[in-house]
Amino acid sequence: MRDMAMHIMDIAQNSIYANATAITIEVIENKDDDSYVVIVDDNGGGMSREMVSKVTDPYVTTRTTRKTGLGIPLLKLNAERTGGNFHIHSEEGKGTNVKAEFVFTHPDRLPAGDIAGIIVLLIAANPGIEFKYQHVTNKGKYALCTAEINETLEGVSISEPSVVRFLKEMIKENQQQILIS
Amino acid sequence: MTQVKSLADLRKIKDDLQGKMGLREKSNSPESLVQIRVAMATCGIASGAKQVMEFFMEELDKRNIQAVVTQTGCMGYCFAEPTVEITLPGQAPVVYGYVDTAKADSIIEKYIKNGELVEGIIPVNYETIQK
Ligand SMILES: Nc1ncnc2c1ncn2[C@@H]1O[C@H](COP(=O)(O)OP(=O)(O)OP(=O)(O)O)[C@@H](O)[C@H]1O
Ligand code: FES
Ligand SMILES: [Mg+2]
Protein backbone atom coordinates (compact mmCIF):
# COMPACT_ATOMS: atom_id res chain seq x y z
CA MET A 1 0.00 0.00 0.00
CA ARG A 2 1.48 3.28 -1.10
CA ASP A 3 -0.74 5.70 0.77
CA MET A 4 -3.35 6.21 3.49
CA ALA A 5 -6.19 6.21 0.97
CA MET A 6 -5.37 2.68 -0.21
CA HIS A 7 -5.28 1.44 3.38
CA ILE A 8 -8.61 3.11 4.12
CA MET A 9 -10.22 1.44 1.10
CA ASP A 10 -8.81 -1.90 2.19
CA ILE A 11 -9.96 -1.69 5.81
CA ALA A 12 -13.38 -0.37 4.76
CA GLN A 13 -13.72 -3.32 2.39
CA ASN A 14 -13.38 -5.57 5.47
CA SER A 15 -16.28 -3.67 7.03
CA ILE A 16 -18.40 -4.10 3.91
CA TYR A 17 -17.57 -7.80 3.85
CA ALA A 18 -18.69 -7.98 7.49
CA ASN A 19 -22.10 -6.63 6.39
CA ALA A 20 -21.76 -3.26 8.07
CA THR A 21 -24.61 -0.83 7.46
CA ALA A 22 -22.73 2.12 8.94
CA ILE A 23 -19.04 2.89 8.48
CA THR A 24 -17.16 5.84 9.94
CA ILE A 25 -13.82 6.89 8.54
CA GLU A 26 -11.80 9.35 10.53
CA VAL A 27 -8.45 10.98 9.80
CA ILE A 28 -6.85 13.02 12.56
CA GLU A 29 -3.67 14.92 11.78
CA ASN A 30 -2.05 16.51 14.78
CA LYS A 31 1.25 18.32 14.44
CA ASP A 32 1.45 19.03 18.18
CA ASP A 33 1.36 15.31 18.98
CA ASP A 34 3.28 14.50 15.80
CA SER A 35 0.57 12.00 14.93
CA TYR A 36 -1.45 11.00 11.88
CA VAL A 37 -4.32 8.75 12.93
CA VAL A 38 -6.63 6.75 10.69
CA ILE A 39 -9.73 5.14 12.19
CA VAL A 40 -12.29 2.90 10.50
CA ASP A 41 -15.28 1.99 12.62
CA ASP A 42 -18.16 -0.25 11.59
CA ASN A 43 -21.29 -1.91 12.92
CA GLY A 44 -20.70 -5.16 11.03
CA GLY A 45 -20.53 -8.72 12.31
CA GLY A 46 -17.38 -8.22 14.35
CA MET A 47 -14.89 -10.86 15.42
CA SER A 48 -14.36 -13.17 18.36
CA ARG A 49 -11.56 -12.39 20.77
CA GLU A 50 -9.62 -15.29 19.36
CA MET A 51 -10.01 -14.03 15.82
CA VAL A 52 -8.89 -10.52 16.77
CA SER A 53 -5.71 -11.89 18.28
CA LYS A 54 -5.01 -13.74 15.04
CA VAL A 55 -5.76 -11.13 12.39
CA THR A 56 -2.81 -8.91 13.17
CA ASP A 57 -0.43 -11.81 12.60
CA PRO A 58 0.09 -12.54 8.92
CA TYR A 59 1.85 -15.82 9.68
CA VAL A 60 -1.10 -17.44 11.36
CA THR A 61 -2.66 -19.75 8.82
CA THR A 62 -5.30 -21.58 10.82
CA ARG A 63 -8.01 -20.16 8.61
CA THR A 64 -9.57 -22.81 6.44
CA THR A 65 -12.04 -20.87 4.33
CA ARG A 66 -9.51 -18.50 2.84
CA LYS A 67 -5.86 -17.72 2.75
CA THR A 68 -4.19 -15.55 5.33
CA GLY A 69 -5.36 -11.98 5.21
CA LEU A 70 -2.95 -9.19 4.46
CA GLY A 71 -4.95 -6.01 4.90
CA ILE A 72 -4.72 -5.63 8.65
CA PRO A 73 -1.13 -6.88 9.07
CA LEU A 74 0.05 -4.46 6.37
CA LEU A 75 -1.59 -1.47 8.03
CA LYS A 76 -0.17 -2.47 11.39
CA LEU A 77 3.28 -2.87 9.91
CA ASN A 78 3.18 0.50 8.15
CA ALA A 79 2.02 2.30 11.30
CA GLU A 80 4.56 0.62 13.56
CA ARG A 81 7.36 1.25 11.12
CA THR A 82 7.00 4.96 11.86
CA GLY A 83 7.12 4.35 15.61
CA GLY A 84 3.35 4.55 15.81
CA ASN A 85 0.92 1.91 16.94
CA PHE A 86 -2.10 -0.09 15.96
CA HIS A 87 -5.29 -1.06 17.80
CA ILE A 88 -8.22 -3.18 16.84
CA HIS A 89 -11.32 -3.60 18.96
CA SER A 90 -14.06 -5.89 17.86
CA GLU A 91 -17.11 -7.45 19.35
CA GLU A 92 -19.12 -10.19 17.74
CA GLY A 93 -22.48 -8.94 16.61
CA LYS A 94 -21.55 -5.32 17.38
CA GLY A 95 -18.80 -4.19 15.11
CA THR A 96 -15.15 -3.38 14.73
CA ASN A 97 -12.90 -0.38 15.30
CA VAL A 98 -9.51 -0.25 13.65
CA LYS A 99 -7.13 2.53 14.62
CA ALA A 100 -3.70 3.07 13.09
CA GLU A 101 -1.49 5.76 14.53
CA PHE A 102 1.45 6.96 12.46
CA VAL A 103 4.19 9.34 13.54
CA PHE A 104 3.47 12.39 11.38
CA THR A 105 7.00 13.54 10.62
CA HIS A 106 8.59 10.10 10.30
CA PRO A 107 10.11 9.68 6.82
CA ASP A 108 8.29 6.38 6.35
CA ARG A 109 4.87 7.84 7.13
CA LEU A 110 2.76 7.22 4.04
CA PRO A 111 1.38 10.19 2.10
CA ALA A 112 -2.36 10.81 2.25
CA GLY A 113 -3.08 9.79 -1.34
CA ASP A 114 -6.49 10.36 -2.89
CA ILE A 115 -8.65 10.11 0.22
CA ALA A 116 -11.47 12.09 -1.41
CA GLY A 117 -11.49 9.66 -4.34
CA ILE A 118 -11.64 6.63 -2.07
CA ILE A 119 -14.45 8.05 0.06
CA VAL A 120 -16.48 8.83 -3.03
CA LEU A 121 -15.93 5.37 -4.53
CA LEU A 122 -17.06 3.75 -1.30
CA ILE A 123 -20.16 5.94 -1.18
CA ALA A 124 -21.05 5.42 -4.85
CA ALA A 125 -20.52 1.67 -4.83
CA ASN A 126 -22.38 1.09 -1.56
CA PRO A 127 -25.47 3.27 -1.57
CA GLY A 128 -27.05 1.10 1.12
CA ILE A 129 -24.33 1.86 3.66
CA GLU A 130 -24.32 5.01 5.76
CA PHE A 131 -20.86 6.55 5.59
CA LYS A 132 -19.42 9.22 7.81
CA TYR A 133 -16.12 10.84 7.01
CA GLN A 134 -14.38 13.16 9.37
CA HIS A 135 -11.06 14.87 8.83
CA VAL A 136 -9.47 16.85 11.63
CA THR A 137 -6.23 18.80 11.48
CA ASN A 138 -4.66 21.57 13.55
CA LYS A 139 -6.35 24.00 11.18
CA GLY A 140 -9.90 22.74 11.48
CA LYS A 141 -12.37 20.01 10.85
CA TYR A 142 -14.43 18.71 7.96
CA ALA A 143 -17.26 16.23 8.36
CA LEU A 144 -19.52 14.58 5.82
CA CYS A 145 -22.34 12.13 6.31
CA THR A 146 -24.26 10.29 3.61
CA ALA A 147 -27.51 10.40 5.61
CA GLU A 148 -27.46 14.17 5.27
CA ILE A 149 -26.53 13.97 1.58
CA ASN A 150 -29.39 11.57 0.92
CA GLU A 151 -31.77 13.94 2.63
CA THR A 152 -30.67 16.69 0.27
CA LEU A 153 -31.02 14.36 -2.71
CA GLU A 154 -34.68 13.61 -1.95
CA GLY A 155 -34.74 10.22 -3.64
CA VAL A 156 -32.14 10.87 -6.34
CA SER A 157 -29.46 8.18 -6.16
CA ILE A 158 -26.20 9.05 -4.44
CA SER A 159 -24.50 6.92 -7.12
CA GLU A 160 -25.53 9.21 -9.99
CA PRO A 161 -22.30 10.17 -11.80
CA SER A 162 -22.93 13.92 -11.55
CA VAL A 163 -23.58 13.58 -7.81
CA VAL A 164 -20.42 11.52 -7.37
CA ARG A 165 -18.36 14.10 -9.27
CA PHE A 166 -19.79 16.89 -7.15
CA LEU A 167 -19.10 15.05 -3.89
CA LYS A 168 -15.49 14.47 -4.86
CA GLU A 169 -14.94 18.15 -5.63
CA MET A 170 -16.71 19.17 -2.44
CA ILE A 171 -14.54 16.90 -0.31
CA LYS A 172 -11.35 18.03 -2.04
CA GLU A 173 -12.14 21.72 -1.60
CA ASN A 174 -12.96 21.24 2.05
CA GLN A 175 -9.82 19.18 2.65
CA GLN A 176 -7.83 21.99 1.09
CA GLN A 177 -9.22 24.39 3.70
CA ILE A 178 -7.78 22.38 6.58
CA LEU A 179 -4.61 21.15 4.94
CA ILE A 180 -1.52 21.44 7.13
CA SER A 181 1.88 19.84 6.34
CA MET B 1 -11.61 33.45 0.01
CA THR B 2 -13.39 31.55 -2.71
CA GLN B 3 -16.65 29.86 -1.89
CA VAL B 4 -16.20 26.22 -0.95
CA LYS B 5 -18.80 23.78 -2.22
CA SER B 6 -21.38 22.64 0.28
CA LEU B 7 -24.53 20.54 0.33
CA ALA B 8 -26.52 23.62 -0.66
CA ASP B 9 -24.87 23.40 -4.10
CA LEU B 10 -25.86 19.76 -4.34
CA ARG B 11 -29.50 20.78 -4.47
CA LYS B 12 -29.00 22.25 -7.93
CA ILE B 13 -27.58 19.00 -9.23
CA LYS B 14 -30.46 17.12 -7.67
CA ASP B 15 -32.99 19.38 -9.39
CA ASP B 16 -31.29 18.87 -12.77
CA LEU B 17 -31.33 15.12 -12.31
CA GLN B 18 -34.96 15.09 -11.26
CA GLY B 19 -35.77 16.99 -14.43
CA LYS B 20 -34.21 14.24 -16.55
CA MET B 21 -35.38 11.41 -14.34
CA GLY B 22 -38.82 10.85 -15.84
CA LEU B 23 -37.27 9.91 -19.17
CA ARG B 24 -34.88 7.46 -17.66
CA GLU B 25 -36.99 5.66 -15.12
CA LYS B 26 -38.34 2.99 -17.44
CA SER B 27 -34.96 1.56 -18.32
CA ASN B 28 -33.77 1.64 -14.77
CA SER B 29 -34.61 -1.83 -13.46
CA PRO B 30 -31.31 -3.39 -12.34
CA GLU B 31 -31.54 -6.44 -14.63
CA SER B 32 -31.57 -4.19 -17.63
CA LEU B 33 -28.33 -2.48 -16.62
CA VAL B 34 -24.74 -3.53 -17.13
CA GLN B 35 -23.29 -4.65 -13.80
CA ILE B 36 -19.61 -4.20 -13.04
CA ARG B 37 -17.88 -5.50 -9.95
CA VAL B 38 -14.28 -4.56 -9.28
CA ALA B 39 -12.31 -6.79 -6.90
CA MET B 40 -11.15 -4.60 -4.02
CA ALA B 41 -9.29 -6.94 -1.72
CA THR B 42 -5.80 -5.99 -0.57
CA CYS B 43 -4.13 -7.39 -3.67
CA GLY B 44 -6.61 -5.70 -5.99
CA ILE B 45 -6.14 -2.32 -4.36
CA ALA B 46 -2.37 -2.70 -4.42
CA SER B 47 -2.43 -3.39 -8.15
CA GLY B 48 -4.58 -0.43 -9.13
CA ALA B 49 -8.23 -1.45 -8.74
CA LYS B 50 -9.19 2.06 -7.63
CA GLN B 51 -8.08 3.67 -10.91
CA VAL B 52 -9.91 0.96 -12.86
CA MET B 53 -13.11 1.47 -10.87
CA GLU B 54 -12.94 5.25 -11.34
CA PHE B 55 -12.35 4.74 -15.04
CA PHE B 56 -15.46 2.58 -15.42
CA MET B 57 -17.61 5.02 -13.44
CA GLU B 58 -16.47 8.06 -15.40
CA GLU B 59 -16.25 6.57 -18.86
CA LEU B 60 -19.56 4.70 -18.78
CA ASP B 61 -21.23 7.95 -17.86
CA LYS B 62 -19.42 9.87 -20.61
CA ARG B 63 -20.35 7.22 -23.15
CA ASN B 64 -23.96 7.23 -22.02
CA ILE B 65 -24.08 3.65 -20.84
CA GLN B 66 -26.22 3.06 -17.79
CA ALA B 67 -24.42 0.72 -15.45
CA VAL B 68 -24.05 -0.23 -11.82
CA VAL B 69 -20.43 -0.16 -10.71
CA THR B 70 -19.73 -1.80 -7.37
CA GLN B 71 -16.85 -3.33 -5.52
CA THR B 72 -16.35 -6.78 -4.15
CA GLY B 73 -13.75 -8.42 -1.95
CA CYS B 74 -11.43 -11.23 -2.91
CA MET B 75 -12.53 -13.10 -6.04
CA GLY B 76 -9.61 -15.48 -5.68
CA TYR B 77 -7.48 -14.41 -8.65
CA CYS B 78 -4.52 -12.69 -7.00
CA PHE B 79 -2.36 -13.60 -9.95
CA ALA B 80 -4.51 -11.57 -12.34
CA GLU B 81 -5.38 -8.43 -10.38
CA PRO B 82 -7.00 -6.08 -11.01
CA THR B 83 -9.94 -8.29 -11.87
CA VAL B 84 -13.36 -7.12 -12.95
CA GLU B 85 -16.59 -9.05 -13.32
CA ILE B 86 -18.94 -7.84 -16.03
CA THR B 87 -22.55 -8.95 -16.28
CA LEU B 88 -24.43 -7.88 -19.38
CA PRO B 89 -28.21 -7.88 -19.08
CA GLY B 90 -29.55 -11.42 -19.31
CA GLN B 91 -26.11 -12.99 -19.63
CA ALA B 92 -23.75 -14.99 -17.42
CA PRO B 93 -21.04 -12.95 -15.66
CA VAL B 94 -17.60 -12.81 -17.29
CA VAL B 95 -14.42 -12.12 -15.30
CA TYR B 96 -11.55 -10.22 -16.90
CA GLY B 97 -8.06 -10.20 -15.41
CA TYR B 98 -5.10 -7.80 -15.60
CA VAL B 99 -7.47 -4.91 -16.23
CA ASP B 100 -5.80 -1.53 -16.57
CA THR B 101 -7.48 1.55 -18.02
CA ALA B 102 -6.55 0.60 -21.60
CA LYS B 103 -8.06 -2.83 -21.13
CA ALA B 104 -11.08 -1.29 -19.43
CA ASP B 105 -11.52 0.93 -22.47
CA SER B 106 -11.65 -2.02 -24.87
CA ILE B 107 -13.98 -3.89 -22.50
CA ILE B 108 -16.39 -0.97 -22.74
CA GLU B 109 -16.05 -0.51 -26.49
CA LYS B 110 -16.06 -4.16 -27.52
CA TYR B 111 -17.72 -6.24 -24.83
CA ILE B 112 -20.16 -3.89 -23.18
CA LYS B 113 -21.22 -2.05 -26.34
CA ASN B 114 -21.13 -4.95 -28.83
CA GLY B 115 -20.97 -8.16 -26.85
CA GLU B 116 -17.63 -9.11 -28.48
CA LEU B 117 -15.39 -10.97 -26.07
CA VAL B 118 -12.09 -9.31 -25.25
CA GLU B 119 -8.85 -11.12 -24.45
CA GLY B 120 -8.07 -11.84 -20.82
CA ILE B 121 -11.13 -13.73 -19.62
CA ILE B 122 -10.54 -15.85 -16.57
CA PRO B 123 -12.31 -19.19 -16.66
CA VAL B 124 -14.46 -19.21 -13.57
CA ASN B 125 -15.89 -21.75 -11.24
CA TYR B 126 -18.66 -19.69 -9.73
CA GLU B 127 -18.84 -21.82 -6.60
CA THR B 128 -15.62 -20.24 -5.39
CA ILE B 129 -16.64 -16.62 -5.75
CA GLN B 130 -17.33 -14.80 -2.57
CA LYS B 131 -19.39 -11.72 -2.47
N1 LIG C 1 -14.26 -4.99 10.15
C1 LIG C 1 -14.26 -6.33 10.29
N2 LIG C 1 -15.34 -6.98 10.76
C2 LIG C 1 -15.35 -8.33 10.88
N3 LIG C 1 -14.31 -9.12 10.58
C3 LIG C 1 -13.20 -8.54 10.11
C4 LIG C 1 -13.10 -7.11 9.96
N4 LIG C 1 -11.87 -6.82 9.50
C5 LIG C 1 -11.24 -7.99 9.36
N5 LIG C 1 -12.02 -9.03 9.73
C6 LIG C 1 -11.65 -10.46 9.73
O1 LIG C 1 -10.25 -10.54 9.71
C7 LIG C 1 -9.80 -11.24 8.57
C8 LIG C 1 -8.50 -10.66 8.10
O2 LIG C 1 -8.65 -9.36 7.59
P1 LIG C 1 -7.56 -8.80 6.59
O3 LIG C 1 -8.03 -7.52 6.04
O4 LIG C 1 -6.24 -8.79 7.27
O5 LIG C 1 -7.51 -9.88 5.46
P2 LIG C 1 -8.68 -10.33 4.47
O6 LIG C 1 -9.70 -9.27 4.37
O7 LIG C 1 -9.12 -11.70 4.90
O8 LIG C 1 -7.91 -10.49 3.10
P3 LIG C 1 -7.21 -9.28 2.29
O9 LIG C 1 -7.42 -8.02 3.07
O10 LIG C 1 -5.79 -9.67 2.22
O11 LIG C 1 -7.89 -9.24 1.00
C9 LIG C 1 -10.94 -11.13 7.58
O12 LIG C 1 -10.95 -12.20 6.67
C10 LIG C 1 -12.14 -11.15 8.49
O13 LIG C 1 -12.46 -12.47 8.84
S1 FES D 1 -6.47 -12.23 -1.98
FE1 FES D 1 -5.92 -11.78 -4.01
S2 FES D 1 -7.65 -12.07 -5.17
FE2 FES D 1 -8.19 -12.55 -3.16
MG1 LIG E 1 -9.07 -7.22 4.08
Short mmCIF file of C-alpha atoms and ligand atoms in Angstrom, two decimals, chain A residues 10 14 71, chain B residues 42, ligand 3:
data_model
loop_
_atom_site.label_atom_id
_atom_site.label_comp_id
_atom_site.label_asym_id
_atom_site.label_seq_id
_atom_site.Cartn_x
_atom_site.Cartn_y
_atom_site.Cartn_z
CA ASP A 10 -8.81 -1.90 2.19
CA ASN A 14 -13.38 -5.57 5.47
CA GLY A 71 -4.95 -6.01 4.90
CA THR B 42 -5.80 -5.99 -0.57
MG MG C 3 -9.07 -7.22 4.08
#
